mmCIF file of C-alpha atoms in Angstrom:
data_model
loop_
_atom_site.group_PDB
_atom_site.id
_atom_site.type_symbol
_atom_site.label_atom_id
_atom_site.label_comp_id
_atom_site.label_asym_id
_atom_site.label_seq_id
_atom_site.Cartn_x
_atom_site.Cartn_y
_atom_site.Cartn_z
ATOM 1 C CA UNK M 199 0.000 0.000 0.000
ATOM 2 C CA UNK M 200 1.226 3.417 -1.119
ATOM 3 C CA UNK M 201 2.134 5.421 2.293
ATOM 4 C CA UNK M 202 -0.129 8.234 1.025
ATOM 5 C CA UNK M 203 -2.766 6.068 1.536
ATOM 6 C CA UNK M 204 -2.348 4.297 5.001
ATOM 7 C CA UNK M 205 -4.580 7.158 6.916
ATOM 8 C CA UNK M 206 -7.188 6.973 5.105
ATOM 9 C CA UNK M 207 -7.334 3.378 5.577
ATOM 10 C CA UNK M 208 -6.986 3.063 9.139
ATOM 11 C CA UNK M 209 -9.780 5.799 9.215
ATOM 12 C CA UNK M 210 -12.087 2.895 6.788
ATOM 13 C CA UNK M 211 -10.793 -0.237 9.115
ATOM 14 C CA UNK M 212 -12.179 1.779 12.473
ATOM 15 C CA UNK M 213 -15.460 3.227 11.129
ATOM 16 C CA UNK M 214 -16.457 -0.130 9.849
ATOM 17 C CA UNK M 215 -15.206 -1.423 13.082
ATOM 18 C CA UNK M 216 -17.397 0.706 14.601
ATOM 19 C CA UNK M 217 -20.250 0.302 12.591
ATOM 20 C CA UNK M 218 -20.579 -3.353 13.810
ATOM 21 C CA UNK M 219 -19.160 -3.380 17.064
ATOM 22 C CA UNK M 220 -20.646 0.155 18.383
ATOM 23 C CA UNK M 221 -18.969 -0.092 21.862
ATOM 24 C CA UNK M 222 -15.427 -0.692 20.082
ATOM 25 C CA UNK M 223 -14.344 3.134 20.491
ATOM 26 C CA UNK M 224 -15.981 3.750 23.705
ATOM 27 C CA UNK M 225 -15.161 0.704 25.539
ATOM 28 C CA UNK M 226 -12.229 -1.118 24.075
ATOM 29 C CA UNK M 227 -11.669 -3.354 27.340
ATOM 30 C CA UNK M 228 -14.857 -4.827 26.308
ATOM 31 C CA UNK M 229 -11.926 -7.563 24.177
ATOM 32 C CA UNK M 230 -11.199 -10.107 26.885
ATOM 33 C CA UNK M 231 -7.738 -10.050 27.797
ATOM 34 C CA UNK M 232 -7.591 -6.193 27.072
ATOM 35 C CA UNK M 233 -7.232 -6.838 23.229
ATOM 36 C CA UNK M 234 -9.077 -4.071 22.473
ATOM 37 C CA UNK M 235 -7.150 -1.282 24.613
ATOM 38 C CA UNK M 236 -4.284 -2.625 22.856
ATOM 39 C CA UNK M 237 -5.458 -2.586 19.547
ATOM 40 C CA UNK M 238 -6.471 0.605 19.972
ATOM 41 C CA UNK M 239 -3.800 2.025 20.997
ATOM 42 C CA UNK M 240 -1.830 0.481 18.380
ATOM 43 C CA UNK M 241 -4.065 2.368 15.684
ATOM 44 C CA UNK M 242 -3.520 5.468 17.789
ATOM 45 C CA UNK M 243 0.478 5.567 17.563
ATOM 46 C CA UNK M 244 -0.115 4.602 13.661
ATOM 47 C CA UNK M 245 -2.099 7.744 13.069
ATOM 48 C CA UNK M 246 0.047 9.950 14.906
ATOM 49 C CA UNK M 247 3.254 8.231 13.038
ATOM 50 C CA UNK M 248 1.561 10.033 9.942
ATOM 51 C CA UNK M 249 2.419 13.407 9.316
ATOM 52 C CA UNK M 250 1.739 15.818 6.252
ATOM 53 C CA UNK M 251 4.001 17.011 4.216
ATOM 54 C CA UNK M 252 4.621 18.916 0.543
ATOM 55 C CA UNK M 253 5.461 17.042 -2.704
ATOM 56 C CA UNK M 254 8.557 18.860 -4.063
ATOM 57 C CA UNK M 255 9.214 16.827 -6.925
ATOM 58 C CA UNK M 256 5.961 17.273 -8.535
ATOM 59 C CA UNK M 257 7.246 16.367 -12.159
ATOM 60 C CA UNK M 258 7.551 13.395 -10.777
ATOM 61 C CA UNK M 259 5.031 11.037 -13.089
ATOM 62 C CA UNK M 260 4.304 7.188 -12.477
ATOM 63 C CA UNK M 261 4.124 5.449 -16.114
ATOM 64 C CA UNK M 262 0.202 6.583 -16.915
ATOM 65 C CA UNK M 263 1.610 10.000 -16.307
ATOM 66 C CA UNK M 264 0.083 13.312 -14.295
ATOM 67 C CA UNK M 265 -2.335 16.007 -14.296
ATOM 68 C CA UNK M 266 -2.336 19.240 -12.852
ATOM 69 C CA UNK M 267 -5.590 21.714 -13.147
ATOM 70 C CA UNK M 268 -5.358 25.010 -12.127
ATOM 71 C CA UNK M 269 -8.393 27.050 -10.681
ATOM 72 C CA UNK M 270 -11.251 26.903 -12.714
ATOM 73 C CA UNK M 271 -10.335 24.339 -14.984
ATOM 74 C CA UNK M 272 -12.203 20.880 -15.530
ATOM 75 C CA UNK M 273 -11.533 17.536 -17.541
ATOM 76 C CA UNK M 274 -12.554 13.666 -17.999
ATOM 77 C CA UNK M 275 -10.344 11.138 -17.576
ATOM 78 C CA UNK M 276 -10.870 7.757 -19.548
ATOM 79 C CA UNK M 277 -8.450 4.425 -19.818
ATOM 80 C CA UNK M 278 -9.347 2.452 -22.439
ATOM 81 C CA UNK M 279 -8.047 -1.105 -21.756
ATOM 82 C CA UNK M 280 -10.016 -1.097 -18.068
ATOM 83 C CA UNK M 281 -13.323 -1.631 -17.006
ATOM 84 C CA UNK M 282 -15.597 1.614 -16.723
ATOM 85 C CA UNK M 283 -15.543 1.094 -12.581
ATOM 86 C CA UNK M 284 -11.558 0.503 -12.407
ATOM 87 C CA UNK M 285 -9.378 2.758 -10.799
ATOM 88 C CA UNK M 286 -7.054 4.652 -13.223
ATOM 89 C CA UNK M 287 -5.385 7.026 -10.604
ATOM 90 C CA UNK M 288 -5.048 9.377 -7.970
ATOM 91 C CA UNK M 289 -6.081 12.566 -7.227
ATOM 92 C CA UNK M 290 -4.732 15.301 -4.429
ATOM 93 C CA UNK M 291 -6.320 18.615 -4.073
ATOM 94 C CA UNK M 292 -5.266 21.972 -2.793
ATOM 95 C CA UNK M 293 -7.510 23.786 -1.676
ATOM 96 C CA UNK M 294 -11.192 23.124 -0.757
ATOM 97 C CA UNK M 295 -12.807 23.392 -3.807
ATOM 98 C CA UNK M 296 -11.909 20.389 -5.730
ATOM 99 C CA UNK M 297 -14.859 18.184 -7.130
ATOM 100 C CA UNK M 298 -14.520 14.500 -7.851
ATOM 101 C CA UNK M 299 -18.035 13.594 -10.303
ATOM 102 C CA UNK M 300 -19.591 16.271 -7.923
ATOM 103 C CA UNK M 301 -17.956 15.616 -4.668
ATOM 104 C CA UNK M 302 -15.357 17.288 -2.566
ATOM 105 C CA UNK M 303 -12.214 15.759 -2.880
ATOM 106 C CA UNK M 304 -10.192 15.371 0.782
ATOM 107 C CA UNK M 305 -6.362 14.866 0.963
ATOM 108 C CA UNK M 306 -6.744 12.237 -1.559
ATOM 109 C CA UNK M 307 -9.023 9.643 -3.214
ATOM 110 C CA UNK M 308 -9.439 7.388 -6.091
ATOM 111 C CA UNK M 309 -10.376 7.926 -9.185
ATOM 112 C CA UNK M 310 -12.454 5.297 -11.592
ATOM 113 C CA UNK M 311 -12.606 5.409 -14.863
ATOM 114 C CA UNK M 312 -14.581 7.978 -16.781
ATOM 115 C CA UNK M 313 -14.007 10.519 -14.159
ATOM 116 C CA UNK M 314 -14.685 14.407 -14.395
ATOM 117 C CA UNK M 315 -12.171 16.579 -12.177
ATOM 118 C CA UNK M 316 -12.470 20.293 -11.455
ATOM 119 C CA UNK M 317 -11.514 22.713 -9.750
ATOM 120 C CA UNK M 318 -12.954 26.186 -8.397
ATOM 121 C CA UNK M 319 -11.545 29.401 -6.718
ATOM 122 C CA UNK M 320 -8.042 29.211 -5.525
ATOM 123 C CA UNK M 321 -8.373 25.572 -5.424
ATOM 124 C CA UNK M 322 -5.989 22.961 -7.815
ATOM 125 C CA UNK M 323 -5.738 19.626 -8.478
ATOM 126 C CA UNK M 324 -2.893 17.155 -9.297
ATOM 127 C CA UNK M 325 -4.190 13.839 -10.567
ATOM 128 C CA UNK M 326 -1.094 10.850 -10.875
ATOM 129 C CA UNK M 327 -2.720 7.972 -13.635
ATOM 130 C CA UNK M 328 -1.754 4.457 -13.933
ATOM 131 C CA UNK M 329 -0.504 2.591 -16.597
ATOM 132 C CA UNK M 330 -2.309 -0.518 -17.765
ATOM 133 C CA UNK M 331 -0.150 -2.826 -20.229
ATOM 134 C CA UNK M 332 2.779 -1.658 -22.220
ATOM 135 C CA UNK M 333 0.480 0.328 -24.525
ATOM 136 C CA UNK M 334 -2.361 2.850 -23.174
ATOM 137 C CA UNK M 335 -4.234 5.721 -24.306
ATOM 138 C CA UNK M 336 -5.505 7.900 -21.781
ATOM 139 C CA UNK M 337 -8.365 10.053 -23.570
ATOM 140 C CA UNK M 338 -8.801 13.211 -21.483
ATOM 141 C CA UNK M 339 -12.245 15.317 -22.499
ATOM 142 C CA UNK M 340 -14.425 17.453 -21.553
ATOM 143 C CA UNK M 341 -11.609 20.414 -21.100
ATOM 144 C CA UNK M 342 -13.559 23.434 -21.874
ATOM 145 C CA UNK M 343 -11.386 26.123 -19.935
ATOM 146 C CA UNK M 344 -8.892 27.131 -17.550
ATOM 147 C CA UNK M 345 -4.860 25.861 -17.518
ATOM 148 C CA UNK M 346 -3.456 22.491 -17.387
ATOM 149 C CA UNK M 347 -0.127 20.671 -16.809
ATOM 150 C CA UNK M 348 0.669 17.294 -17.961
ATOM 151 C CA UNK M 349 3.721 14.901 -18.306
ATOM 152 C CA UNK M 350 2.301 11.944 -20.336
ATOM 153 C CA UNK M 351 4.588 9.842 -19.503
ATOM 154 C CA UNK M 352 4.687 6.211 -21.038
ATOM 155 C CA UNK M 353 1.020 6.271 -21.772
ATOM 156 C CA UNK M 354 -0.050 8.058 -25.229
ATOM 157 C CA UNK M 355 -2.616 10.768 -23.915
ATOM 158 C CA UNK M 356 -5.524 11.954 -26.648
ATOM 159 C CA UNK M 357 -6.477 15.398 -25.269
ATOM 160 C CA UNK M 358 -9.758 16.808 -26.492
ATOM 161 C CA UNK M 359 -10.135 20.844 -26.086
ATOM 162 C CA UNK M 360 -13.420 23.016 -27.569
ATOM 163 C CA UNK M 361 -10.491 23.567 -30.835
ATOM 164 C CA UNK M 362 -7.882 21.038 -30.504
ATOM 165 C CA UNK M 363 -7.122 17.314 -30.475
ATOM 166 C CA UNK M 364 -3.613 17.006 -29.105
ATOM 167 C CA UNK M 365 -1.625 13.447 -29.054
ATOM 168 C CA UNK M 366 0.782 13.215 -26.583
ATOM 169 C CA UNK M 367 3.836 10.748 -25.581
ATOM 170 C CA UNK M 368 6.597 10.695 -23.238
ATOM 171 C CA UNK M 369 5.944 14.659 -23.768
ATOM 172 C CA UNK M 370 5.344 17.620 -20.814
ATOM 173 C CA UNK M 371 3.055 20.241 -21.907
ATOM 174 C CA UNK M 372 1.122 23.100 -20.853
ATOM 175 C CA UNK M 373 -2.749 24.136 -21.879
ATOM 176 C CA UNK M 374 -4.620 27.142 -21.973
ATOM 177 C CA UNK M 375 -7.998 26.806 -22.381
ATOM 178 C CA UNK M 376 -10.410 30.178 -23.404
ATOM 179 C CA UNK M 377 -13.434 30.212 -25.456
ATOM 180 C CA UNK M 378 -12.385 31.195 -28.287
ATOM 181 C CA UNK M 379 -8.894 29.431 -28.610
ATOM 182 C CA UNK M 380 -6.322 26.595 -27.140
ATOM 183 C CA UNK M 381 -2.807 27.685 -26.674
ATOM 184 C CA UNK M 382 -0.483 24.279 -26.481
ATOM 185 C CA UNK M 383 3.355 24.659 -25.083
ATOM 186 C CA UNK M 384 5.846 21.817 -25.844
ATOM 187 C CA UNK M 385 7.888 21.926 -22.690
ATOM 188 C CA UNK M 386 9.800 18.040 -23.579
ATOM 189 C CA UNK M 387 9.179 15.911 -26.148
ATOM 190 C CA UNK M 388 7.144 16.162 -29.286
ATOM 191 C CA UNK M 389 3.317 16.134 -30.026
ATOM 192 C CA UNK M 390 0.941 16.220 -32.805
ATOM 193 C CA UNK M 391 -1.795 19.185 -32.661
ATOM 194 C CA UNK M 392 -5.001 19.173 -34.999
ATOM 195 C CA UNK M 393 -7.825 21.605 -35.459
ATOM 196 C CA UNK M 394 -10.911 20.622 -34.470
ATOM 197 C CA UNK M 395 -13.397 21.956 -37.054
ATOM 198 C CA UNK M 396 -9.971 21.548 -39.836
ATOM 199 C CA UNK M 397 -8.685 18.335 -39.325
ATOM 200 C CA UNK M 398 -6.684 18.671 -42.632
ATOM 201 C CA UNK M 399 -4.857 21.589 -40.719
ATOM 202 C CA UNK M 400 -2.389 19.987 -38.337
ATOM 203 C CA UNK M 401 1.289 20.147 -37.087
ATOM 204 C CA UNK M 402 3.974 18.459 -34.960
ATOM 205 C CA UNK M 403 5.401 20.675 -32.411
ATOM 206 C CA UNK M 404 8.868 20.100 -30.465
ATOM 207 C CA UNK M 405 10.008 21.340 -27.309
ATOM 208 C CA UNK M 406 10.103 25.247 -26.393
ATOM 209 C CA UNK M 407 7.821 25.644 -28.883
ATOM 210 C CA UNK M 408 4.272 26.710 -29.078
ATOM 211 C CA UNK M 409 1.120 27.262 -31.085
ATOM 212 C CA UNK M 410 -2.772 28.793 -30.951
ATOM 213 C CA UNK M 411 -5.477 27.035 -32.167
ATOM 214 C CA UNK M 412 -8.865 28.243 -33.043
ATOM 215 C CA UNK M 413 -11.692 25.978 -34.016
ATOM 216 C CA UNK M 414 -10.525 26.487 -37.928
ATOM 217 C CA UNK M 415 -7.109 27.196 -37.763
ATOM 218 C CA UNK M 416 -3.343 26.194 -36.210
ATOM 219 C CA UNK M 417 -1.329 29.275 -35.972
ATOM 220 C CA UNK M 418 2.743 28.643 -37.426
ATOM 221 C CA UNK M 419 5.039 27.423 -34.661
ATOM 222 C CA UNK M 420 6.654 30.317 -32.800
ATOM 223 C CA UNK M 421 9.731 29.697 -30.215
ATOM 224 C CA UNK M 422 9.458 30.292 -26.496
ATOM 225 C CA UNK M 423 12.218 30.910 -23.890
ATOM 226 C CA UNK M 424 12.283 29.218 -20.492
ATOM 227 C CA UNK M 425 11.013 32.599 -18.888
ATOM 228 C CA UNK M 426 8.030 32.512 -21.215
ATOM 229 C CA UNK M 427 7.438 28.793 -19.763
ATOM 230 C CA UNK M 428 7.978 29.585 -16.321
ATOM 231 C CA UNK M 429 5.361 32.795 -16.657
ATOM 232 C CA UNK M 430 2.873 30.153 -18.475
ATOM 233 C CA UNK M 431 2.985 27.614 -15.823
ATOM 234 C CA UNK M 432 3.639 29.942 -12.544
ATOM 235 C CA UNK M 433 -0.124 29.501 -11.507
ATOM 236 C CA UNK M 434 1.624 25.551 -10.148
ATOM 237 C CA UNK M 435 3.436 27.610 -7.180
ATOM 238 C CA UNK M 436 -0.153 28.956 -6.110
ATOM 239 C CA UNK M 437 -1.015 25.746 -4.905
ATOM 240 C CA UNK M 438 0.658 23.084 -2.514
ATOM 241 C CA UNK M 439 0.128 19.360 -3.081
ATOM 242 C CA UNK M 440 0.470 17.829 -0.173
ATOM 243 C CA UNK M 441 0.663 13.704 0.753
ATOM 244 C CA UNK M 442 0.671 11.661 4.025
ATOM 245 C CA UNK M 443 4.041 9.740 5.094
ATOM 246 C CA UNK M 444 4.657 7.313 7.421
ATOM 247 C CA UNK M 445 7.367 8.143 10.540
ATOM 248 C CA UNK M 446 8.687 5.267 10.948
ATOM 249 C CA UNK M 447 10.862 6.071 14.221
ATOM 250 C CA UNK M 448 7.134 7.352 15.332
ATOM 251 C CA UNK M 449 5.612 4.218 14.822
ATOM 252 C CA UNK M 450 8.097 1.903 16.203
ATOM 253 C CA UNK M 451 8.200 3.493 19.081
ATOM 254 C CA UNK M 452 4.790 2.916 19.773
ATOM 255 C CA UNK M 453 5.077 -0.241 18.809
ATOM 256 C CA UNK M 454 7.444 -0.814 21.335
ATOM 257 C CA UNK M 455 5.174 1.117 23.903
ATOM 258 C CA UNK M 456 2.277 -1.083 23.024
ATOM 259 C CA UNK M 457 4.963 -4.386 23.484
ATOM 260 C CA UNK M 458 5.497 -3.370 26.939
ATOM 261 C CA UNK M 459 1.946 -2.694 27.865
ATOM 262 C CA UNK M 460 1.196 -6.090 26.699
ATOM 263 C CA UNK M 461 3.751 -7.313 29.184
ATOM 264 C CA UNK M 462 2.663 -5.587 32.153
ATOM 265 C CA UNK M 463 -0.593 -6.225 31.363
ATOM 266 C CA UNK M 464 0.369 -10.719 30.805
ATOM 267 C CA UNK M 465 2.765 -9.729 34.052
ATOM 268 C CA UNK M 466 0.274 -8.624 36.164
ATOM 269 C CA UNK M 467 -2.162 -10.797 35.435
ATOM 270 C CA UNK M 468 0.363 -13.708 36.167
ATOM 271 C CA UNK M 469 0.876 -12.369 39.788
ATOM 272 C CA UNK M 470 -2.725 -11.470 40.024
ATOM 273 C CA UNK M 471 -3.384 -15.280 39.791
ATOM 274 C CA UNK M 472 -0.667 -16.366 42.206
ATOM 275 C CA UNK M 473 -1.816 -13.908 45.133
ATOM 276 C CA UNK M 474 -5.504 -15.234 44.575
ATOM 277 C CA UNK M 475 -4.503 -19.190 45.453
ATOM 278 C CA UNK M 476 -1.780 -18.076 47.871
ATOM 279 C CA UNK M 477 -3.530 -15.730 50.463
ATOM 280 C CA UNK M 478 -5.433 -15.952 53.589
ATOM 281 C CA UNK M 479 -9.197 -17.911 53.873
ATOM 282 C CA UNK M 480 -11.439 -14.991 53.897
ATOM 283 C CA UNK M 481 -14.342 -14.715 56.607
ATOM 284 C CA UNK M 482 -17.637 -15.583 55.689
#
């Protein structure tokens, strides 16, 4: 299990505890032989052995690649060697007003196939997609407006704007979605752009390179200098992506605190027996 995901879990493993055994929380010596104080304090030193921290490497793509939407910006996400209820990815927000199909996204959660992301005021979204076999296409719709980051990664990615189809591979590229036009900057790699409404107008752009497209028309290439990139894609250092760790001196120390506990507790019970068969008759 990725560490990003182990509080999240633990949360799942006690509600549903709960749910079925309603006097787990409130009475854990209700285990006999105290298994329940123990347990729970076992899941107590794992939560606080999780901490929060930034990503600082956030280029850094797993094979299917990554996302990142700024504010106001939406998209659906489709693999199309999965099932339509398979999970394709991940998906950590910043900021409160990230929707997953319609619901607020947390620190981060799943996301099946067929998925629509977005993102509202100063809010983002950074979404990491899985592979699935040594070829993929990751079709990636619905992107009306608003600025995007992507590394594709191994997986070729078939983005759909309201005036583009881009094809993408083992490419990193930004998007800037308006109404009336998509502006597409090759920041590695090379890509294939195509007018919507023109498919017979089309063109292969390389790195540091950029073009407009309108729903009739591809504009010619024109060059771009790394400060032009960093101005397109400074909107990234609005938001911080953040994950869960695990500490691991944190949680073997409880783990150690919880071994001793279980010792005192077998200990005492030992001379707790001994005293019983050893002492005076009481009076009746």
């Amino acid at each position: 299990m990725d560490a990003t995901e182990i509080k999240p879990f633990l949360f799942k493993i006690l509600s549903t505890h709960a749910r079925h055994h309603p006097g787990f929380i409130f009475s854990p010596l209700n285990f006999p032989g105290n298994h329940g104080l123990l347990l729970l304090l076992l899941v107590v030193f794992l939560l606080a052995g999780c901490k929060t921290v930034p990503v600082m490497d956030r280029n850094l793509a797993e094979a299917g690649g990554l996302w990142e939407l700024n504010e106001h910006t939406g998209a659906r996400f489709h693999l199309s060697t999965v099932p339509d209820d398979a999970t394709i990815g991940l998906i950590q927000s910043s900021g409160k007003n990230v929707l997953l199909n319609g619901s607020s996204v947390n620190e981060i959660e799943q996301v099946k196939n067929h998925s629509f992301v977005s993102s509202g005021p100063r809010s983002g979204a950074r979404i990491r997609l899985k592979a699935s076999g040594s070829s993929c296409l990751i079709r990636v719709n619905d992107f009306k407006i608003g600025n995007a980051f992507t590394e594709t990664s191994d997986c070729e990615q078939r983005i759909e704007t309201l005036h583009a189809i881009i094809h993408a591979k083992n490419a990193i590229l930004h998007l800037n979605v308006s109404q009336h036009e998509t502006e597409v900057t090759v920041i590695s790699g090379t890509i294939s752009v195509t007018s919507r409404g023109n498919p017979t107008d089309s063109i292969d752009i390389n790195e540091d390179h950029e073009v407009t497209v309108t729903l009739d028309t591809v504009s010619p290439l024109r060059s771009i200098t790394s400060d032009e990139i960093w101005q397109r894609i400074r909107w990234r250092d609005d938001f911080r992506i953040y994950k869960t760790v695990i500490d691991w001196n944190k949680v073997i120390a409880g783990a150690v605190t919880v071994a001793i506990i279980a010792v005192v507790i077998i200990f005492g019970k030992g001379r707790s027996g001994v005293g019983q068969g050893s002492g005076f008759p009481r009076h009746r």
